[in-house]
Coordinates of C-alpha atoms (C1' of nucleotides) in Angstrom, one line a residue:
Chain A
M1 CA 9.4 70.0 -0.6
N2 CA 8.3 67.4 -3.2
N3 CA 4.8 66.8 -4.7
S4 CA 3.8 64.2 -2.1
H5 CA 4.7 66.5 0.8
I6 CA 2.6 69.2 -0.7
A7 CA -0.3 66.9 -1.4
R8 CA -0.2 65.8 2.2
V9 CA -0.4 69.4 3.4
F10 CA -3.5 69.9 1.2
Q11 CA -5.0 66.7 2.4
D12 CA -4.7 68.0 6.0
I13 CA -6.3 71.3 4.9
A14 CA -9.1 69.4 3.3
D15 CA -9.7 67.4 6.4
L16 CA -9.6 70.5 8.6
L17 CA -12.0 72.3 6.4
E18 CA -14.4 69.4 6.7
L19 CA -14.1 69.5 10.5
K20 CA -14.8 73.2 10.3
G21 CA -17.9 72.6 8.3
E22 CA -16.8 74.5 5.3
T23 CA -18.7 74.4 2.1
P24 CA -18.3 70.9 0.4
F25 CA -17.3 72.6 -2.8
K26 CA -14.2 74.2 -1.4
I27 CA -13.2 70.8 0.1
R28 CA -13.7 69.1 -3.2
A29 CA -11.6 71.7 -4.9
Y30 CA -8.7 70.8 -2.6
Q31 CA -9.3 67.1 -3.2
K32 CA -9.3 67.6 -6.9
A33 CA -6.0 69.4 -6.7
I34 CA -4.6 66.7 -4.5
R35 CA -5.5 64.0 -7.0
S36 CA -3.9 65.9 -9.8
I37 CA -0.7 66.6 -7.8
E38 CA -0.3 62.9 -6.9
Q39 CA -0.5 62.0 -10.5
L40 CA 1.8 64.7 -11.8
P41 CA 4.7 63.3 -13.8
V42 CA 6.9 66.3 -13.0
G43 CA 7.9 68.2 -9.9
L44 CA 5.8 71.2 -8.9
D45 CA 9.0 73.1 -8.4
Q46 CA 9.7 72.6 -12.1
L47 CA 6.2 73.7 -13.2
R48 CA 6.6 76.8 -11.1
Q49 CA 9.9 77.7 -12.8
E50 CA 8.1 77.2 -16.1
G51 CA 5.1 79.2 -15.0
K52 CA 2.8 76.3 -15.6
L53 CA 1.3 75.6 -12.2
R54 CA -2.1 76.8 -13.4
D55 CA -2.1 74.2 -16.1
V56 CA -2.5 71.5 -13.4
P57 CA -6.2 70.6 -13.3
G58 CA -7.8 72.0 -10.1
V59 CA -5.0 74.5 -9.4
G60 CA -6.3 78.0 -9.5
E61 CA -5.2 81.3 -8.1
A62 CA -5.4 80.5 -4.4
I63 CA -3.9 77.0 -4.5
E64 CA -1.1 78.2 -6.8
K65 CA -0.2 80.8 -4.2
K66 CA -0.1 78.2 -1.5
I67 CA 2.1 75.9 -3.6
V68 CA 4.5 78.7 -4.2
E69 CA 4.6 79.5 -0.5
L70 CA 5.3 75.9 0.4
L71 CA 8.0 75.6 -2.3
T72 CA 9.8 78.8 -1.3
T73 CA 9.5 78.8 2.5
G74 CA 8.7 75.1 3.3
R75 CA 5.8 76.3 5.3
L76 CA 2.2 77.6 4.9
K77 CA 0.8 80.2 7.1
Y78 CA -2.8 79.4 6.2
Y79 CA -2.3 75.8 7.1
E80 CA -0.6 76.6 10.5
E81 CA -3.4 78.9 11.4
L82 CA -6.1 76.5 10.4
R83 CA -4.4 73.7 12.5
S84 CA -4.3 75.9 15.6
E85 CA -8.1 76.2 15.5
F86 CA -8.5 72.5 16.3
P87 CA -7.5 70.3 19.2
P88 CA -4.6 68.1 18.3
G89 CA -5.3 64.6 17.1
V90 CA -8.8 65.2 15.7
I91 CA -7.7 64.6 12.2
S92 CA -6.5 61.2 13.1
L93 CA -10.0 60.2 14.0
L94 CA -11.1 60.7 10.4
Q95 CA -9.1 57.7 9.4
V96 CA -11.6 55.4 11.0
P97 CA -14.3 54.2 8.6
G98 CA -17.7 55.4 9.9
I99 CA -16.2 58.5 11.5
G100 CA -16.7 61.6 9.5
P101 CA -16.1 65.3 10.4
K102 CA -19.2 65.7 12.6
T103 CA -18.5 62.6 14.7
A104 CA -14.8 63.4 15.0
M105 CA -15.5 66.9 16.3
R106 CA -18.0 65.7 18.8
L107 CA -15.7 63.0 20.1
S108 CA -13.0 65.5 20.5
T109 CA -14.8 68.4 22.0
E110 CA -17.3 66.5 24.2
L111 CA -15.1 63.6 25.3
G112 CA -11.6 65.2 24.8
I113 CA -10.5 62.3 22.6
R114 CA -7.1 63.0 20.9
S115 CA -6.0 59.7 19.5
L116 CA -7.2 56.3 18.3
E117 CA -6.1 54.7 21.5
E118 CA -8.2 57.1 23.6
L119 CA -11.1 56.5 21.3
E120 CA -10.9 52.8 21.8
G121 CA -10.8 53.3 25.6
A122 CA -13.8 55.6 25.5
I123 CA -15.9 53.1 23.5
I124 CA -15.0 50.3 25.9
D125 CA -15.9 52.6 28.9
G126 CA -19.3 53.2 27.3
R127 CA -18.8 56.9 27.1
V128 CA -19.2 57.1 23.3
E129 CA -22.7 55.7 23.0
G130 CA -24.1 58.3 25.4
L131 CA -23.6 61.0 22.9
Y132 CA -26.5 62.5 20.9
R133 CA -27.3 60.4 17.9
L134 CA -24.6 57.9 18.7
G135 CA -26.1 54.6 19.8
E136 CA -24.7 51.3 20.9
K137 CA -24.6 49.9 17.4
T138 CA -22.6 52.9 16.1
A139 CA -20.1 52.6 18.9
E140 CA -19.7 48.9 18.3
N141 CA -19.3 49.5 14.6
I142 CA -16.5 52.1 15.2
L143 CA -14.7 49.7 17.5
H144 CA -14.9 47.0 14.9
H145 CA -13.3 49.2 12.3
L146 CA -10.8 50.5 14.7
R147 CA -9.6 47.0 15.5
S148 CA -9.6 45.7 11.9
M149 CA -7.5 48.8 10.9
R150 CA -4.7 47.4 12.9
T151 CA -4.8 43.9 11.5
K152 CA -5.9 44.5 7.9
E153 CA -3.3 45.2 5.3
Q154 CA -4.0 48.5 3.7
R155 CA -3.5 48.1 0.0
I156 CA -1.9 45.1 -1.5
P157 CA 0.2 44.9 -4.7
I158 CA -1.6 44.1 -7.9
G159 CA 0.8 41.2 -8.3
T160 CA -1.0 39.5 -5.4
A161 CA -4.5 40.7 -6.0
L162 CA -4.8 39.9 -9.7
P163 CA -3.9 36.1 -9.4
L164 CA -6.3 35.9 -6.5
A165 CA -9.0 37.6 -8.5
E166 CA -8.4 35.2 -11.3
E167 CA -8.6 32.2 -9.0
I168 CA -12.0 33.5 -7.7
M169 CA -13.3 34.1 -11.2
A170 CA -12.2 30.7 -12.4
S171 CA -14.0 28.9 -9.6
L172 CA -17.0 31.0 -9.9
R173 CA -17.3 30.3 -13.6
Q174 CA -17.2 26.6 -12.8
T175 CA -19.7 26.6 -10.0
S176 CA -22.3 29.1 -11.2
P177 CA -24.1 30.3 -14.3
I178 CA -22.3 33.7 -14.3
R179 CA -21.6 35.5 -17.6
N180 CA -19.5 38.5 -18.5
L181 CA -17.5 38.1 -15.3
T182 CA -14.8 40.8 -15.1
P183 CA -12.8 42.8 -12.6
A184 CA -13.8 46.4 -12.0
G185 CA -12.3 49.1 -9.8
S186 CA -8.6 49.7 -9.3
L187 CA -7.9 46.2 -10.3
R188 CA -9.3 46.8 -13.8
R189 CA -7.5 50.1 -14.0
F190 CA -4.3 48.3 -13.2
R191 CA -3.3 50.4 -10.3
E192 CA -0.1 49.2 -8.7
T193 CA -1.9 48.5 -5.4
I194 CA -5.4 47.4 -4.8
G195 CA -7.7 48.1 -1.9
D196 CA -10.2 45.4 -2.5
I197 CA -11.2 43.1 -5.4
D198 CA -14.3 44.3 -7.3
L199 CA -15.9 41.8 -9.6
M200 CA -19.0 42.1 -11.9
G201 CA -21.0 39.9 -14.0
T202 CA -24.4 39.1 -15.4
A203 CA -26.8 36.2 -14.9
D204 CA -30.4 35.1 -15.2
D205 CA -30.3 33.7 -11.7
G206 CA -28.4 36.2 -9.7
E207 CA -29.2 34.6 -6.4
A208 CA -27.7 31.3 -7.4
V209 CA -24.5 33.1 -8.4
I210 CA -24.3 35.0 -5.1
E211 CA -24.8 31.7 -3.3
S212 CA -22.0 30.0 -5.1
F213 CA -19.7 33.0 -4.5
T214 CA -20.1 33.0 -0.8
R215 CA -19.5 29.2 -0.7
L216 CA -16.2 29.3 -2.6
P217 CA -13.4 27.4 -0.8
L218 CA -11.2 30.5 -0.5
V219 CA -13.8 32.5 1.2
K220 CA -13.0 32.9 4.9
E221 CA -15.8 35.1 6.0
V222 CA -19.0 36.5 4.5
L223 CA -19.4 40.2 5.3
A224 CA -22.7 40.8 3.5
R225 CA -25.0 39.0 1.2
G226 CA -28.0 40.2 -0.7
G227 CA -29.9 39.3 -3.9
T228 CA -27.4 40.9 -6.3
K229 CA -24.3 41.7 -4.3
A230 CA -22.0 40.0 -1.7
S231 CA -18.9 41.0 0.1
V232 CA -16.5 38.3 1.4
V233 CA -13.1 38.2 3.0
T234 CA -10.7 35.8 1.3
H235 CA -8.0 33.7 3.0
R236 CA -5.4 36.5 2.6
G237 CA -7.6 39.0 4.5
L238 CA -8.4 40.7 1.2
Q239 CA -12.0 41.8 0.7
A240 CA -13.7 40.7 -2.5
D241 CA -17.1 42.2 -3.7
L242 CA -19.2 40.6 -6.4
R243 CA -22.1 42.4 -8.1
V244 CA -24.5 40.6 -10.4
V245 CA -26.4 43.0 -12.7
E246 CA -28.9 42.8 -15.5
H247 CA -27.5 42.4 -18.9
D248 CA -29.0 45.6 -20.2
D249 CA -27.3 47.6 -17.5
F250 CA -23.9 45.9 -17.6
G251 CA -22.2 48.8 -19.5
S252 CA -23.5 51.5 -17.2
L253 CA -22.6 49.6 -14.1
L254 CA -19.2 48.5 -15.2
Q255 CA -18.4 52.1 -16.2
Y256 CA -19.5 53.3 -12.8
F257 CA -17.7 50.7 -10.7
T258 CA -14.5 50.9 -12.7
G259 CA -14.0 54.5 -11.7
S260 CA -11.9 56.2 -10.8
K261 CA -14.0 58.5 -8.7
Q262 CA -12.3 61.6 -10.2
H263 CA -12.9 60.2 -13.8
N264 CA -16.6 59.7 -13.0
I265 CA -17.0 63.1 -11.5
A266 CA -15.3 64.8 -14.5
L267 CA -17.5 62.7 -16.8
R268 CA -20.7 63.7 -15.0
E269 CA -19.8 67.4 -14.9
R270 CA -19.4 67.1 -18.7
G271 CA -22.7 65.3 -19.0
Q272 CA -24.4 68.0 -17.0
R273 CA -23.3 70.7 -19.5
Q274 CA -24.9 68.5 -22.2
G275 CA -28.1 68.4 -20.2
L276 CA -27.5 64.8 -19.2
K277 CA -27.5 63.1 -15.8
L278 CA -25.1 60.2 -15.4
S279 CA -25.5 57.4 -12.9
E280 CA -24.8 53.7 -12.5
Y281 CA -28.3 53.1 -14.0
G282 CA -27.6 54.9 -17.2
I283 CA -27.9 58.3 -18.8
T284 CA -31.0 60.5 -18.1
T285 CA -32.0 63.3 -20.4
L286 CA -32.8 66.2 -18.1
D287 CA -35.4 67.7 -20.4
D288 CA -37.8 64.7 -20.5
G289 CA -36.4 62.6 -17.7
R290 CA -35.9 59.6 -20.1
L291 CA -33.4 57.0 -18.9
E292 CA -31.2 55.3 -21.4
R293 CA -29.6 52.0 -20.3
F294 CA -26.3 50.6 -21.7
S295 CA -25.2 47.0 -22.0
T296 CA -21.7 48.1 -23.1
E297 CA -19.3 50.8 -22.0
E298 CA -18.7 51.7 -25.6
G299 CA -22.3 52.6 -25.9
F300 CA -22.2 54.7 -22.7
Y301 CA -19.2 56.7 -23.7
G302 CA -20.5 57.0 -27.3
R303 CA -23.8 58.6 -26.0
L304 CA -21.6 61.3 -24.5
G305 CA -19.8 61.9 -27.8
L306 CA -16.7 60.2 -26.5
E307 CA -14.6 57.3 -27.8
F308 CA -14.0 54.4 -25.5
I309 CA -11.5 55.2 -22.8
P310 CA -9.3 52.3 -21.7
P311 CA -9.7 51.7 -18.0
E312 CA -6.0 52.3 -17.3
L313 CA -6.4 55.9 -18.4
R314 CA -9.5 56.7 -16.3
E315 CA -7.8 58.9 -13.7
G316 CA -9.6 62.1 -14.3
Q317 CA -6.7 63.9 -15.8
H318 CA -6.8 64.6 -19.6
E319 CA -8.4 61.4 -20.9
I320 CA -11.8 62.9 -21.4
E321 CA -10.6 65.8 -23.6
R322 CA -8.6 63.3 -25.6
A323 CA -11.7 61.0 -26.0
E324 CA -13.6 64.0 -27.2
E325 CA -11.0 64.6 -29.9
H326 CA -11.0 60.9 -30.7
S327 CA -7.3 61.0 -30.2
I328 CA -6.7 58.3 -27.6
P329 CA -3.7 56.3 -28.7
R330 CA -3.7 52.6 -29.3
L331 CA -2.0 51.5 -26.1
L332 CA 0.6 48.7 -25.7
E333 CA -0.9 45.3 -25.6
P334 CA 0.6 42.0 -24.4
A335 CA 0.6 40.6 -27.9
D336 CA 2.9 43.5 -29.0
V337 CA 5.7 42.2 -26.8
K338 CA 8.2 40.1 -28.9
G339 CA 10.8 39.3 -26.3
D340 CA 12.0 39.6 -22.7
L341 CA 15.0 41.8 -22.1
H342 CA 15.9 41.0 -18.5
L343 CA 16.0 37.5 -17.0
H344 CA 18.3 35.3 -15.0
S345 CA 19.5 31.7 -15.4
D346 CA 21.0 29.1 -13.1
W347 CA 24.4 30.7 -14.0
S348 CA 23.7 33.3 -11.3
D349 CA 20.8 33.4 -9.0
G350 CA 18.1 32.1 -11.3
R351 CA 16.5 28.7 -10.8
D352 CA 16.2 27.4 -14.4
S353 CA 18.7 26.7 -17.2
I354 CA 19.0 29.1 -20.1
E355 CA 17.4 26.5 -22.4
A356 CA 14.5 26.0 -20.1
M357 CA 13.9 29.8 -20.0
A358 CA 14.2 29.9 -23.8
V359 CA 11.7 27.1 -24.3
A360 CA 9.2 28.7 -21.9
A361 CA 9.6 32.1 -23.6
R362 CA 8.9 30.4 -27.0
G363 CA 5.8 29.0 -25.5
L364 CA 4.6 32.6 -24.8
G365 CA 5.1 33.4 -28.4
Y366 CA 8.3 35.3 -28.0
E367 CA 11.0 35.7 -30.7
Y368 CA 13.8 36.3 -28.3
I369 CA 15.1 36.6 -24.8
A370 CA 18.2 38.3 -23.4
V371 CA 20.0 36.4 -20.7
T372 CA 21.2 39.0 -18.3
D373 CA 22.8 37.3 -15.3
H374 CA 24.3 39.4 -12.5
S375 CA 28.0 40.5 -12.6
R376 CA 30.7 39.4 -10.3
G377 CA 30.2 42.2 -7.7
L378 CA 26.9 40.7 -6.6
G379 CA 28.6 37.8 -4.9
I380 CA 25.4 36.8 -3.1
A381 CA 23.7 36.2 -6.4
H382 CA 26.6 34.2 -7.8
G383 CA 27.5 37.0 -10.2
L384 CA 29.5 36.1 -13.2
N385 CA 33.1 37.2 -13.6
E386 CA 34.7 37.8 -17.0
E387 CA 35.7 34.2 -17.5
R388 CA 32.3 32.7 -16.7
L389 CA 30.6 35.4 -18.8
R390 CA 32.7 34.4 -21.8
A391 CA 31.8 30.7 -21.2
Q392 CA 28.2 31.6 -20.9
T393 CA 28.3 33.6 -24.2
S394 CA 29.7 30.6 -26.0
E395 CA 27.1 28.3 -24.5
I396 CA 24.4 30.7 -25.8
R397 CA 26.0 30.6 -29.2
K398 CA 25.8 26.8 -29.2
L399 CA 22.3 26.8 -27.9
N400 CA 21.1 29.1 -30.7
E401 CA 22.3 26.5 -33.2
N402 CA 20.1 23.9 -31.8
L403 CA 17.1 25.9 -30.7
H404 CA 14.4 26.7 -33.1
G405 CA 11.8 29.4 -33.0
I406 CA 13.5 31.5 -30.4
R407 CA 16.7 33.5 -30.3
V408 CA 18.8 33.8 -27.1
L409 CA 20.7 37.1 -26.8
S410 CA 23.8 37.3 -24.6
G411 CA 23.8 39.9 -22.0
T412 CA 24.5 41.0 -18.4
E413 CA 22.9 42.9 -15.6
V414 CA 26.1 44.7 -14.7
D415 CA 26.3 46.3 -11.3
I416 CA 26.8 50.0 -11.0
R417 CA 29.1 50.4 -8.1
A418 CA 28.8 53.0 -5.4
D419 CA 31.4 55.2 -7.1
G420 CA 29.5 55.0 -10.4
S421 CA 32.0 52.7 -12.2
L422 CA 30.7 49.5 -13.8
D423 CA 31.5 46.0 -12.4
L424 CA 32.8 44.7 -15.8
P425 CA 35.3 46.2 -18.2
D426 CA 34.2 47.8 -21.4
E427 CA 35.8 45.2 -23.7
I428 CA 33.7 42.5 -22.1
L429 CA 30.5 44.6 -22.4
A430 CA 31.3 45.3 -26.0
N431 CA 31.0 41.6 -26.9
L432 CA 27.5 41.2 -25.5
D433 CA 24.2 41.7 -27.3
V434 CA 22.4 43.5 -24.5
V435 CA 23.9 45.3 -21.5
I436 CA 21.6 46.2 -18.6
A437 CA 23.1 48.3 -15.8
A438 CA 21.6 48.6 -12.3
V439 CA 22.2 49.8 -8.8
H440 CA 22.1 47.2 -6.1
S441 CA 24.1 48.7 -3.3
A442 CA 24.7 52.0 -1.4
L443 CA 21.0 52.8 -1.8
S444 CA 21.0 55.6 0.7
Q445 CA 23.3 57.9 -1.2
D446 CA 22.0 61.5 -1.5
E447 CA 20.1 62.6 -4.6
D448 CA 23.1 64.4 -6.2
R449 CA 25.4 61.5 -5.8
M450 CA 22.9 58.9 -6.9
T451 CA 21.8 60.9 -9.9
R452 CA 25.4 61.3 -11.0
R453 CA 26.0 57.6 -10.5
L454 CA 23.3 56.7 -12.9
L455 CA 24.1 59.5 -15.4
G456 CA 27.6 58.1 -15.5
A457 CA 26.4 54.6 -16.4
M458 CA 24.1 56.1 -19.1
E459 CA 27.1 57.8 -20.7
N460 CA 28.9 54.5 -21.2
P461 CA 28.3 53.6 -24.9
H462 CA 27.9 49.9 -24.0
V463 CA 25.1 50.3 -21.6
D464 CA 21.7 49.8 -23.4
I465 CA 19.2 49.7 -20.5
I466 CA 19.0 50.9 -16.9
A467 CA 17.1 48.3 -14.9
H468 CA 14.7 49.1 -12.1
P469 CA 15.8 52.8 -12.1
T470 CA 14.4 53.9 -8.7
G471 CA 15.0 50.7 -6.8
R472 CA 11.8 50.8 -4.9
L473 CA 10.1 47.8 -3.4
L474 CA 6.4 48.3 -3.0
G475 CA 5.4 48.6 0.6
Q476 CA 9.0 47.7 1.7
R477 CA 11.6 50.1 0.4
E478 CA 11.3 53.7 -0.7
P479 CA 12.7 54.6 -4.1
V480 CA 16.3 55.9 -4.0
A481 CA 16.8 59.7 -4.1
L482 CA 17.0 60.5 -7.8
G483 CA 16.6 63.6 -10.0
M484 CA 14.2 61.9 -12.3
E485 CA 13.9 64.8 -14.7
A486 CA 17.7 64.8 -15.2
I487 CA 17.7 61.0 -15.7
F488 CA 15.0 61.2 -18.3
R489 CA 16.7 63.9 -20.2
A490 CA 20.0 62.1 -20.2
A491 CA 18.3 58.8 -21.2
A492 CA 16.8 60.6 -24.2
R493 CA 20.0 62.3 -25.1
T494 CA 22.2 59.2 -24.9
G495 CA 19.6 56.9 -26.3
T496 CA 19.7 54.7 -23.2
A497 CA 16.5 52.8 -22.6
L498 CA 14.9 52.8 -19.1
E499 CA 13.3 49.6 -17.8
I500 CA 9.9 48.9 -16.6
N501 CA 10.7 46.1 -14.3
C502 CA 7.9 43.6 -14.2
M503 CA 8.5 42.1 -10.7
P504 CA 5.2 42.7 -8.9
D505 CA 6.9 44.3 -5.9
R506 CA 9.0 46.6 -8.1
L507 CA 6.9 47.9 -11.0
D508 CA 9.8 50.3 -11.6
L509 CA 9.5 52.7 -13.4
R510 CA 6.0 53.5 -12.2
D511 CA 3.1 54.9 -14.2
I512 CA 3.8 58.6 -13.9
H513 CA 7.5 58.1 -14.6
I514 CA 6.6 56.2 -17.8
F515 CA 4.4 59.1 -18.8
R516 CA 7.1 61.7 -18.4
A517 CA 9.9 59.6 -19.9
R518 CA 7.8 58.9 -22.9
E519 CA 7.0 62.6 -23.2
L520 CA 10.7 63.4 -23.3
G521 CA 11.3 60.8 -26.0
V522 CA 13.0 58.1 -23.8
R523 CA 12.9 54.5 -25.1
L524 CA 11.5 52.1 -22.6
A525 CA 12.2 48.3 -22.1
L526 CA 10.1 45.7 -20.5
G527 CA 12.0 43.3 -18.3
T528 CA 10.5 40.5 -16.2
D529 CA 13.7 40.1 -14.1
A530 CA 12.6 36.4 -14.1
H531 CA 14.5 34.1 -11.8
G532 CA 12.5 31.1 -13.1
T533 CA 10.2 30.2 -16.0
E534 CA 7.1 31.0 -14.0
H535 CA 8.1 34.7 -13.7
L536 CA 8.0 35.2 -17.5
S537 CA 4.3 35.9 -17.5
N538 CA 4.8 38.8 -15.0
V539 CA 5.2 40.9 -18.1
R540 CA 1.5 41.6 -18.0
F541 CA 2.0 43.8 -14.9
A542 CA 4.5 46.0 -16.7
V543 CA 2.2 46.2 -19.7
G544 CA -0.5 47.5 -17.3
M545 CA 1.9 50.1 -16.0
A546 CA 2.9 51.0 -19.5
R547 CA -0.7 51.5 -20.5
R548 CA -1.3 53.7 -17.4
G549 CA 1.6 55.8 -18.7
W550 CA -0.1 56.1 -22.1
G551 CA 2.6 53.8 -23.6
E552 CA 2.3 52.6 -27.2
A553 CA 4.1 49.8 -28.9
R554 CA 6.5 52.2 -30.6
H555 CA 7.8 53.4 -27.2
F556 CA 9.3 50.0 -26.3
L557 CA 12.3 48.1 -27.4
N558 CA 10.7 44.7 -26.9
T559 CA 8.1 45.3 -29.6
M560 CA 10.8 45.2 -32.3
P561 CA 11.5 42.0 -34.2
V562 CA 14.9 40.5 -33.3
E563 CA 16.9 41.8 -36.3
E564 CA 15.6 45.3 -35.9
L565 CA 16.3 45.2 -32.2
L566 CA 19.9 44.0 -32.8
A567 CA 20.4 46.7 -35.4
W568 CA 19.1 49.3 -32.9
L569 CA 21.4 48.0 -30.2
R570 CA 24.5 48.1 -32.4
G571 CA 23.7 51.4 -34.0
R572 CA 23.1 53.0 -30.6
G573 CA 26.5 51.9 -29.3
E574 CA 28.2 53.3 -32.3
A575 CA 26.3 56.6 -32.1
K576 CA 27.3 57.0 -28.4
A577 CA 30.9 56.1 -28.9
Chain B
dG1 C1' -11.7 77.2 -4.2
dC2 C1' -12.3 76.2 -9.3
dC3 C1' -14.1 77.3 -13.7
dG4 C1' -16.7 78.5 -18.5
dT5 C1' -19.8 75.7 -26.5
dT6 C1' -25.4 79.1 -21.1
dT7 C1' -21.8 81.8 -17.1
dT8 C1' -15.7 86.2 -14.8
dC9 C1' -20.6 84.9 -11.1
dG10 C1' -23.1 81.2 -9.7
dG11 C1' -23.0 77.1 -10.1
dC12 C1' -20.5 72.8 -8.4
dC13 C1' -21.9 64.3 -9.4
dC14 C1' -25.0 60.9 -7.9
dG15 C1' -27.0 57.5 -5.3
dA16 C1' -27.2 54.2 -1.3
dC17 C1' -26.9 52.6 3.4
dT18 C1' -27.2 52.9 8.4
dG19 C1' -28.8 54.1 12.7
dT20 C1' -31.4 56.8 15.2
dT21 C1' -35.0 58.8 14.0
dT22 C1' -40.8 60.2 13.5
dT23 C1' -38.4 62.9 8.7
dC24 C1' -33.2 62.7 8.2
dA25 C1' -28.1 63.5 9.4
dG26 C1' -23.9 61.4 8.6
dT27 C1' -21.0 58.7 6.0
dC28 C1' -19.4 56.2 2.0
dG29 C1' -17.9 54.9 -2.7

DNA sequence: GCCGTTTTCGGCCCGACTGTTTTCAGTCG
């Protein structure tokens, strides 16, 4: 029973308690615990063994007991009893926007509705609008949400959302007098998936800005339009909201709309203890009812005695305590990255030549790149055999004599075969500057086998980096079964770096893994896995993940200057051997 | 159900919108 299973059980419990009409505080207590569990960088089973379950924010005596019961028996008596109190299918009605606990219960008990299909039928038959306090408009509204749930994509990868947001912002800046335009919400916090695009800005003439926004070419439908706010649907079916606020309130509002919800709740609870009431309009002193407004977030946090908290850390975990101590680390920034350690050329399945990749990388201000084409086992990707790899290495040597301002390192992305052996012999690997190893096949192996497979690769003294360790593809493929804690400990022990793969559909390792790996002293490496020059800038997505994992420049290989990096790579090989 | 620079008991974030109301319940972010 892993963390997400347990979180799901608690989510069901929270929903059921809502249906039951339990006190909101009890429900919130569950929700707080759920958020914490979802963001936990270690397994609950491990915390239990260490006796640290109660250290998890929101886990007290009762929830701890329930976690232990779930871990040891795989079941939870309280949950089963609670479920038996309600007709089957009621919980599913809560997924529909506009349907809360009260409505769900009435639909279920008065009309016998047990599923979303039955709900749709009942609305069409006109049975729903007959219920007390449920009119025609409400029924219509529910039907609309019900149908759009089917067609609308749930959350989309940040790799799709951010470029789209930037496109919107660029055209809005051109066509309207908006100032301070910036993303808010999960986009600004750099979550790996985004529900909708939230944008904010200031302007003297808010209405003119809103007007321009709703007329942008990529707007497909205008959902709502007011004097200071509008919601539109863009051509990809993604919703975008714009808020135009007064300059003097910009800090308060940006803070509020950046979230996360849990962060804001924690912040307000803290404010309350200081006799302050926090809202999107500012900070009110409870004694005299005086409202202070803030044009910057720094001012807002400062008023609470906190240092500025980078948006990527605002998840309601420990960031507020750290800001109180003024001990928030200086997080990794794009400018810290001095090179790319994972990319492909037209020697394997890349599109561009090594030289073209090198020139593009130089344009980004890099000092070096490592060419890490696939090994022979990946036939479909034109993997290199020993002979071609030797030829490539000598071409790189020649290239380096003629190239200025950038150094090309020789390397490979060697396949880790199903049996754990590597696809190229050690003597070949020994001649390369950088060796990345990765799993590309037999992805359904069980946890024990897969873990041993990766551990074996890490023990090889020539392997420097493990690429995309969990193999997940966002929204398409689950991560492979892997004992992450064992992987992290082995990586720390052997000095093998783990990659944060920058491909927007991978982002692998993910934020909570980065957090834990770093905690255990694992070195991390940023790799774009670029198959063309245009992919090199994807590094920003991994920088975002790194920041969410509280990563600092010192945790990453790519922040070293080239000579230091080469020395590290050589020294590490010797130490392992 | 959690939790403590007021508290081991008594609090618990804050505001807005919508529809169905005649003063507000329900839902959302």
